[in-house]
Tab-separated table of C-alpha atoms in Angstrom:
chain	number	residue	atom	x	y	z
S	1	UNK	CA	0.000	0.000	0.000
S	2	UNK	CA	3.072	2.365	-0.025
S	3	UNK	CA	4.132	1.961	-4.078
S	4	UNK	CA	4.357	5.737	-5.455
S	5	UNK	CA	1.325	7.192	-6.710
S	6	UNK	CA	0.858	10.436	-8.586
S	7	UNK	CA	1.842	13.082	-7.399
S	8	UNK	CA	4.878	10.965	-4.956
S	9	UNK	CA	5.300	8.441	-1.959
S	10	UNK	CA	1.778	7.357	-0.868
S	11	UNK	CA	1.792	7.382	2.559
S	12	UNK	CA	1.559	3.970	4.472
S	13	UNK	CA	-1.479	2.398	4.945
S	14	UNK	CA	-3.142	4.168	2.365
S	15	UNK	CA	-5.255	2.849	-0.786
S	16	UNK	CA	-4.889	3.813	-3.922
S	17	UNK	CA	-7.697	5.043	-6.266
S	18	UNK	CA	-9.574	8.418	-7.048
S	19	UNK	CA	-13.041	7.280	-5.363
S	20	UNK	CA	-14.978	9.641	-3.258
S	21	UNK	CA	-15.182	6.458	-0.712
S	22	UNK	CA	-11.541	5.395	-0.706
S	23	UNK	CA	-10.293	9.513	-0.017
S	24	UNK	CA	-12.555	8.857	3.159
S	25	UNK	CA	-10.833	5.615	3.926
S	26	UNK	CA	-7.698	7.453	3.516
S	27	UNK	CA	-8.648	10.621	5.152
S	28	UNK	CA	-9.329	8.805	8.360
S	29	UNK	CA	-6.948	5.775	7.541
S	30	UNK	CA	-10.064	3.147	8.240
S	31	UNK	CA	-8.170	0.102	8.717
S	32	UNK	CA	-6.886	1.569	12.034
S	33	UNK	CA	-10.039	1.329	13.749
S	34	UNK	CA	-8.709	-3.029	14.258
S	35	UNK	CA	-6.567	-0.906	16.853
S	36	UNK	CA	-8.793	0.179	19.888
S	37	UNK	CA	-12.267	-1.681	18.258
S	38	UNK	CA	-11.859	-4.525	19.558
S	39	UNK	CA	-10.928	-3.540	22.923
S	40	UNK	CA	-14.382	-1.953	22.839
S	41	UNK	CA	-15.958	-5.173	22.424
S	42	UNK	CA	-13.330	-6.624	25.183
S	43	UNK	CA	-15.192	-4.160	27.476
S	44	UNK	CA	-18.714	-5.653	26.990
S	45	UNK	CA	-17.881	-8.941	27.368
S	46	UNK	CA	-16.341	-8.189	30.936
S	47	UNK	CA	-19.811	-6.641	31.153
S	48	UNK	CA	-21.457	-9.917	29.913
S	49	UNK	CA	-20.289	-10.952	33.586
S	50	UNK	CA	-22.972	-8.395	34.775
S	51	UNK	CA	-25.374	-8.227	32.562
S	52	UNK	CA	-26.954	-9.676	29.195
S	53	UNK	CA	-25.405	-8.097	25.974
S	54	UNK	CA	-27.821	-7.635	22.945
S	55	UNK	CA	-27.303	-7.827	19.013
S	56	UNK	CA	-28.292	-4.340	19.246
S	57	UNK	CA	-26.434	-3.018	21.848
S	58	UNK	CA	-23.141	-4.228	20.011
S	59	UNK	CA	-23.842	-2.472	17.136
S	60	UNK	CA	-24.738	0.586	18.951
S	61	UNK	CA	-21.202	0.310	20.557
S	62	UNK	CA	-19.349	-0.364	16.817
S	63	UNK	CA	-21.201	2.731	15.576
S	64	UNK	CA	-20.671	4.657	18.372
S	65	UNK	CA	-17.014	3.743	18.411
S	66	UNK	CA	-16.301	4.326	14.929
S	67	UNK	CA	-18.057	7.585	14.741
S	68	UNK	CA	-16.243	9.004	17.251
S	69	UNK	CA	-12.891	7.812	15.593
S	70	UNK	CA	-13.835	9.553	12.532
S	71	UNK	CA	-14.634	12.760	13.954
S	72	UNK	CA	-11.489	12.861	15.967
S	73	UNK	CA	-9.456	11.363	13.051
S	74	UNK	CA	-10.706	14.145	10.676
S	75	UNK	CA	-10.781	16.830	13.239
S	76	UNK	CA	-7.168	15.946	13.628
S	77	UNK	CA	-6.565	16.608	9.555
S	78	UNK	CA	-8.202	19.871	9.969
S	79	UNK	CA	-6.012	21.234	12.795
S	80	UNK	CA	-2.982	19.487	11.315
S	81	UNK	CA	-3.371	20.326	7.404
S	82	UNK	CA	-0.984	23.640	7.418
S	83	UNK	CA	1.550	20.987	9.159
S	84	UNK	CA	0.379	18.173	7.194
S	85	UNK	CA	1.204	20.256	4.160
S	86	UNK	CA	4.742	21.049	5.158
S	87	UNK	CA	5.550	17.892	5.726
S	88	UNK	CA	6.757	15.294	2.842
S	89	UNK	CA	6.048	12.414	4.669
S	90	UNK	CA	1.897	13.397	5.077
S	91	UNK	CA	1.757	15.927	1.710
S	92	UNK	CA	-0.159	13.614	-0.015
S	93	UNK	CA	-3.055	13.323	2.755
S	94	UNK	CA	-6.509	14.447	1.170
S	95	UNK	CA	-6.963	18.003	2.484
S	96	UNK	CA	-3.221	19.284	1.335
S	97	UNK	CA	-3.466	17.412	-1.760
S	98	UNK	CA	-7.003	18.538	-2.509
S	99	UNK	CA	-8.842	15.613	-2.554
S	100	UNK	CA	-11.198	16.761	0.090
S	101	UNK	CA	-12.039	20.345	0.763
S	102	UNK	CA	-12.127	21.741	3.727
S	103	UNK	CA	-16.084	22.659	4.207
S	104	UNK	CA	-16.315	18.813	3.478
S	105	UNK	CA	-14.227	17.781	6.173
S	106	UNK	CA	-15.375	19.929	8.738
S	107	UNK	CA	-18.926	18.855	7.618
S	108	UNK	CA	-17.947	15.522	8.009
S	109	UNK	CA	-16.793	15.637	11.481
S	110	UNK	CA	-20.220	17.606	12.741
S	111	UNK	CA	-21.713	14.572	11.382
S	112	UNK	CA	-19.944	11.737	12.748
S	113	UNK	CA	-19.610	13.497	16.117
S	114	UNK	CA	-23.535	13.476	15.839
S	115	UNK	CA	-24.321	10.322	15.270
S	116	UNK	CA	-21.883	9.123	18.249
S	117	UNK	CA	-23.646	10.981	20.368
S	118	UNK	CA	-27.277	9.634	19.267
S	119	UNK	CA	-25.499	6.161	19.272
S	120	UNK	CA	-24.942	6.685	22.768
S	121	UNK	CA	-28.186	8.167	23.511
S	122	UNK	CA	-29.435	5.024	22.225
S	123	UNK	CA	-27.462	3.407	24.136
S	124	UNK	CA	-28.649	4.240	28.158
S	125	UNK	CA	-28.289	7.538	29.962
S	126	UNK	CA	-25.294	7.567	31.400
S	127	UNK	CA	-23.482	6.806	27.831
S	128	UNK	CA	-25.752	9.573	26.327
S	129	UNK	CA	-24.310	11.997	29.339
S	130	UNK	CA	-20.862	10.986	28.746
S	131	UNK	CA	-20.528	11.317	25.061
S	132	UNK	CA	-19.823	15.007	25.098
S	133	UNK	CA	-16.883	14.759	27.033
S	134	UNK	CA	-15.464	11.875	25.466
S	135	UNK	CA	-16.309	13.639	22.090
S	136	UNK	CA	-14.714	16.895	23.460
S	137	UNK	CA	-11.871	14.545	24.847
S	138	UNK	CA	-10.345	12.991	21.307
S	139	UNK	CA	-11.362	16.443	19.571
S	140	UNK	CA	-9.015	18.287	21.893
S	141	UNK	CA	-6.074	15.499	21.763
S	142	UNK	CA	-4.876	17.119	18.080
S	143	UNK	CA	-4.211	20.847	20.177
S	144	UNK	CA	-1.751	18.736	22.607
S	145	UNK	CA	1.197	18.079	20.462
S	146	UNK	CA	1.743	22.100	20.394
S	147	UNK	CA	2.572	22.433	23.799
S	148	UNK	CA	3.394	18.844	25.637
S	149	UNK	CA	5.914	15.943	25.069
S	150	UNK	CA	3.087	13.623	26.457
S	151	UNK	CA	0.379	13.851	23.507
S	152	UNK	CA	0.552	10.151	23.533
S	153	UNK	CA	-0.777	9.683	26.324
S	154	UNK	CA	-3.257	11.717	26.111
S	155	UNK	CA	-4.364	9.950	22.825
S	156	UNK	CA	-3.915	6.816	24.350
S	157	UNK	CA	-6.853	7.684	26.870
S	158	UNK	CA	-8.614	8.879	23.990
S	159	UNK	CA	-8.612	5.504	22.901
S	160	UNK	CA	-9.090	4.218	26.501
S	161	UNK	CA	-12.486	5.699	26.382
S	162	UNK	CA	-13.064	2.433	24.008
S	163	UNK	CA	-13.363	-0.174	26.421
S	164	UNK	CA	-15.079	1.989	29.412
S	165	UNK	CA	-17.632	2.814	27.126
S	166	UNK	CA	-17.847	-0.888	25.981
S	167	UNK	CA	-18.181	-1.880	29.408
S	168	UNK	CA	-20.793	1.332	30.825
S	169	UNK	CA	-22.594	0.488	27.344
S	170	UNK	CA	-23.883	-2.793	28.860
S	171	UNK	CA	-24.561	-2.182	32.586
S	172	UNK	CA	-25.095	1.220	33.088
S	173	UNK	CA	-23.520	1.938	35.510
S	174	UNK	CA	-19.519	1.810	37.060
S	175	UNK	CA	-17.344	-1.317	37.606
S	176	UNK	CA	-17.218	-2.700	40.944
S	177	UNK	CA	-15.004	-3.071	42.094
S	178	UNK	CA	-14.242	0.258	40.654
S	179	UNK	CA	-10.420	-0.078	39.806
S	180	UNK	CA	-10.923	-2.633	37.588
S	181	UNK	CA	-12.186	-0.406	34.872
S	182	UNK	CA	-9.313	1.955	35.559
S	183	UNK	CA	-6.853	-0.760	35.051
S	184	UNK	CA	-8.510	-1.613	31.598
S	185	UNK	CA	-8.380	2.137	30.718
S	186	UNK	CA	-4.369	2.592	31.781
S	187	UNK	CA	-3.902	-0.995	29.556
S	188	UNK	CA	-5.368	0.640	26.877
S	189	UNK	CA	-4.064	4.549	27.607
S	190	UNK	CA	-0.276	2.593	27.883
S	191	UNK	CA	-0.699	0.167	24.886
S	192	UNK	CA	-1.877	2.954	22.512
S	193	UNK	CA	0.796	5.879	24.233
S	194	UNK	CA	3.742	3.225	23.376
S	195	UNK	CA	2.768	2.300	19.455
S	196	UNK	CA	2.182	6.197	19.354
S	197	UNK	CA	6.055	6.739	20.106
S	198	UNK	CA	6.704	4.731	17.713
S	199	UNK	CA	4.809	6.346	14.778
S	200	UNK	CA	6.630	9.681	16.431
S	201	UNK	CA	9.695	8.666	15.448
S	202	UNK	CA	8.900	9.348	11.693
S	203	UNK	CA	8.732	12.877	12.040
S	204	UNK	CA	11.195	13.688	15.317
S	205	UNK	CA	13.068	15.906	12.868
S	206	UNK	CA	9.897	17.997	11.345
S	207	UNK	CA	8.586	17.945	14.779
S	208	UNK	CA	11.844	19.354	16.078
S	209	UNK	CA	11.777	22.451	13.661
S	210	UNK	CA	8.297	23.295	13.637
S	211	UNK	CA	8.308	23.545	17.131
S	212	UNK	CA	6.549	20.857	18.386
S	213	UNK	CA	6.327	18.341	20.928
S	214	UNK	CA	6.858	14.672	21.320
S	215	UNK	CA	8.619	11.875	23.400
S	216	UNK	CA	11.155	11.172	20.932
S	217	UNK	CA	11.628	15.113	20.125
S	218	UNK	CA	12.246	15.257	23.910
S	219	UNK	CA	13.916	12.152	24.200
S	220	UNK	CA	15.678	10.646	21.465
S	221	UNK	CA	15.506	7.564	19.886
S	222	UNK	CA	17.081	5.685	22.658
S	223	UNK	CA	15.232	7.393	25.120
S	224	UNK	CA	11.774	7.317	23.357
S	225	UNK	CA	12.135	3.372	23.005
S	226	UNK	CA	12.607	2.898	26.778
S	227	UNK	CA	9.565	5.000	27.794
S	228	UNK	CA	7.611	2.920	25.294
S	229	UNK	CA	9.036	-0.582	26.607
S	230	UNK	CA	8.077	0.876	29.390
S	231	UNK	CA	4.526	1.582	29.007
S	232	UNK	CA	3.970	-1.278	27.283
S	233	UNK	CA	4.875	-3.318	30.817
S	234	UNK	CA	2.409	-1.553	32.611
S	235	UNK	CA	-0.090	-2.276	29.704
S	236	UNK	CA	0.720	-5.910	30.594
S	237	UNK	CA	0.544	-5.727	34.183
S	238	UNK	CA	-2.898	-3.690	33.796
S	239	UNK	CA	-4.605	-6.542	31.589
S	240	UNK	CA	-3.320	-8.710	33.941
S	241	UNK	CA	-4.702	-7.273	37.045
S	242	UNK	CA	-7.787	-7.003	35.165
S	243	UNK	CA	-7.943	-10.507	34.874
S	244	UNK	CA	-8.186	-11.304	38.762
S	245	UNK	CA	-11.639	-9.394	39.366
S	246	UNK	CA	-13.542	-10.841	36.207
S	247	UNK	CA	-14.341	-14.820	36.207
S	248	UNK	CA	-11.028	-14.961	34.277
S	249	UNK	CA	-9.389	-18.635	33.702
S	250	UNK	CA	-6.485	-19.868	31.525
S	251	UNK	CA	-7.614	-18.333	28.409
S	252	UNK	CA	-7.765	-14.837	29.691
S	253	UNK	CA	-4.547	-15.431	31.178
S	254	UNK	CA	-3.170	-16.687	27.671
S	255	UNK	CA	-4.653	-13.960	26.025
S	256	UNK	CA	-2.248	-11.796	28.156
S	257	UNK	CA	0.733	-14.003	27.579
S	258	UNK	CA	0.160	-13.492	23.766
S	259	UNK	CA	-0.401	-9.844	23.977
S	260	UNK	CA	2.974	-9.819	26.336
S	261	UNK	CA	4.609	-11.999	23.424
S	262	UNK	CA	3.387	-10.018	20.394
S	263	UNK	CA	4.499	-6.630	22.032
S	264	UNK	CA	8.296	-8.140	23.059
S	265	UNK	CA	8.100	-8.933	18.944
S	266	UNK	CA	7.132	-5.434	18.131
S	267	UNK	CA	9.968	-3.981	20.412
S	268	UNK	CA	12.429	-5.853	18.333
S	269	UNK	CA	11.327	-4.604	14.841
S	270	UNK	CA	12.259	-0.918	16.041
S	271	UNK	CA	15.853	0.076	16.813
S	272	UNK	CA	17.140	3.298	17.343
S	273	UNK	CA	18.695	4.370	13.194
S	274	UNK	CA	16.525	1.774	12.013
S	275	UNK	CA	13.005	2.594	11.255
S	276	UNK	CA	12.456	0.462	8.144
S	277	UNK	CA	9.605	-1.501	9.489
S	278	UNK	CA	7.949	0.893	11.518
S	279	UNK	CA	4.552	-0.208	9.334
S	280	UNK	CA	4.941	-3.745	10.834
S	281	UNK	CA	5.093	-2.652	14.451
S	282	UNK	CA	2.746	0.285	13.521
S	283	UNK	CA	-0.415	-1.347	12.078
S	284	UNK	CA	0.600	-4.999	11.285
S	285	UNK	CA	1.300	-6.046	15.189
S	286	UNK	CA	-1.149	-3.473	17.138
S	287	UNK	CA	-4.177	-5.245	14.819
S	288	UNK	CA	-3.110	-8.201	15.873
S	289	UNK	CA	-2.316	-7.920	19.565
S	290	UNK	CA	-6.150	-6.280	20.015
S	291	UNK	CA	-8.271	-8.831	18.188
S	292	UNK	CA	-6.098	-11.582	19.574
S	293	UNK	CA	-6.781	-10.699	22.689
S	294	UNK	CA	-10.233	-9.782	22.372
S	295	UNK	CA	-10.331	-13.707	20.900
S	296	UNK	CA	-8.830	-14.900	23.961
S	297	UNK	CA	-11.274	-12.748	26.461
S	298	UNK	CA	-14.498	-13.570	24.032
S	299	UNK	CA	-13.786	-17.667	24.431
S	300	UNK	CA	-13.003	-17.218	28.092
S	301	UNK	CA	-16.570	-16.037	28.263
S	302	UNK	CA	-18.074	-18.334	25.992
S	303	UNK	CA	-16.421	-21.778	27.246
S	304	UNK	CA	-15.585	-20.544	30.567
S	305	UNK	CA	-19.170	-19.386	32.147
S	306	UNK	CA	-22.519	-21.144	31.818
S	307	UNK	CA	-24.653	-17.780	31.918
S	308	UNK	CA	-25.583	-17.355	28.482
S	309	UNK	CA	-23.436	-14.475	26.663
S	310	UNK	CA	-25.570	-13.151	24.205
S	311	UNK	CA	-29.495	-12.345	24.672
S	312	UNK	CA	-31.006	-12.541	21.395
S	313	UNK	CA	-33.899	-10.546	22.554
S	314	UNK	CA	-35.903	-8.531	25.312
């Protein structure tokens, strides 16, 4: 997905073709929503525990959660665009390029940021209060860079909203005990903060002489790595510890072994002066690591409980 296209370099994990749809796929690079997605469905299952999931509650969580991805993914494009521009890595994206205007974009997040917040209307009333904020939340993330090395992780608990919501989608109401949602939100806030680094690493040069902020900018290489194999031990510790207040057995527990394994593999595709297969441990290994896991948690529940998972209807 990275062979030149007109105009230069295509940027990774972009499609080629002049389709209204696939500049939308592009604009809001799609495929990345196999990142924090499934975790959003890892946090109804743990609410399976406490009460019955519906067909229709699911895909009021997969439309919520990809609706609010858009609009923070675009949003981000807008704010970005003069940078976006200036830098050769991201020219091509569809607002410098031209492929989308910028009425249309802006018109495009109003409307996904709409219908996440009448998904979780639809959903009960504490989602339906909640959705501003975490609407307001991943809108305000793309500011962050501008003034504080630790945009990450501020992303990251964009993207920790995910499996709360997942989670508060099906009951209603908190975890109890309460930490245990917290430790699935600093899991996900760490995972997603760590890859982030990664994809920072690109562009610690621009960043550098535009002015802005970033762990590696701050850091180095080196440096940046080491904060990110950092995080990416707590993320390990936090899905574990999640594990020991929900009915969790051995496939939970494998589950976190093969999210521990998969992220040791990632670490070793990155080296500081070698960035060649930043892609891999980009896209390629996050996907994985969050639907395995989400496997692992779903056939826990499924083989490991004999309340029924899924209510069909009612």
């Amino acid at each position: 997905m990275t062979t030149p296209a007109s105009g230069g370099m295509r940027e990774g994990q972009t499609f080629g073709g002049g389709s209204r749809l696939t500049h939308y796929v592009n604009f809001v690079k799609l495929p990345h929503t196999v990142f924090a997605l499934p975790f959003a469905l890892v946090g109804a299952v743990l609410a399976s525990y406490v009460a019955p999931v519906t067909p229709a509650s699911v895909g009021w969580i997969v439309l919520a959660f990809t609706c609010a991805r858009f609009a923070a993914m675009a949003f981000n494009r807008i704010v970005d665009r003069e940078l976006d521009a200036a830098n050769p890595r991201t020219a091509t994206r569809e607002i410098p390029s031209g492929k989308l205007g910028l009425r249309e974009a802006v018109a495009s997040v109003i409307v996904a940021g709409a219908l996440f917040v009448f998904a979780a209307w639809r959903l009960n009333p504490l989602c339906a209060a909640l959705s501003p904020v975490a609407l307001a939340w991943v809108l305000w993330y793309s500011y962050t860079k501008r003034f504080t090395r630790w945009a990450h992780l501020v992303l990251g608990l964009g993207l920790a909203i995910a499996p709360v919501g997942g989670y508060l989608a099906i009951t209603g109401e908190w975890s109890e005990p309460s930490w245990m949602l917290l430790a699935l939100a600093l899991a996900v806030t760490t995972w997603v903060g760590g890859f982030d680094i990664f994809y920072a690493l690109q562009d610690a040069d621009f960043d550098r002489a535009q002015g802005l902020h970033s762990i590696p900018v701050a850091f180095g290489e080196r440096g940046a790595l080491r904060i990110a194999r950092a995080l990416h031990v707590i993320t390990v510790l936090a899905l574990a510890a999640v594990g020991t207040v929900v009915p969790a057995g051995g496939l939970y527990a494998t589950g976190v072994l093969v999210a521990a394994g998969i992220l040791a593999y990632e670490h070793s595709l990155v080296k500081p002066g070698d960035l060649t297969r930043i892609d891999a441990a980009f896209f390629t290994m996050n996907g994985v690591i969050s639907i395995a896991f989400f496997v692992f948690v779903l056939l826990e529940r499924l083989l490991g409980d004999a309340r029924p998972f899924l209510r069909v209807a009612g």
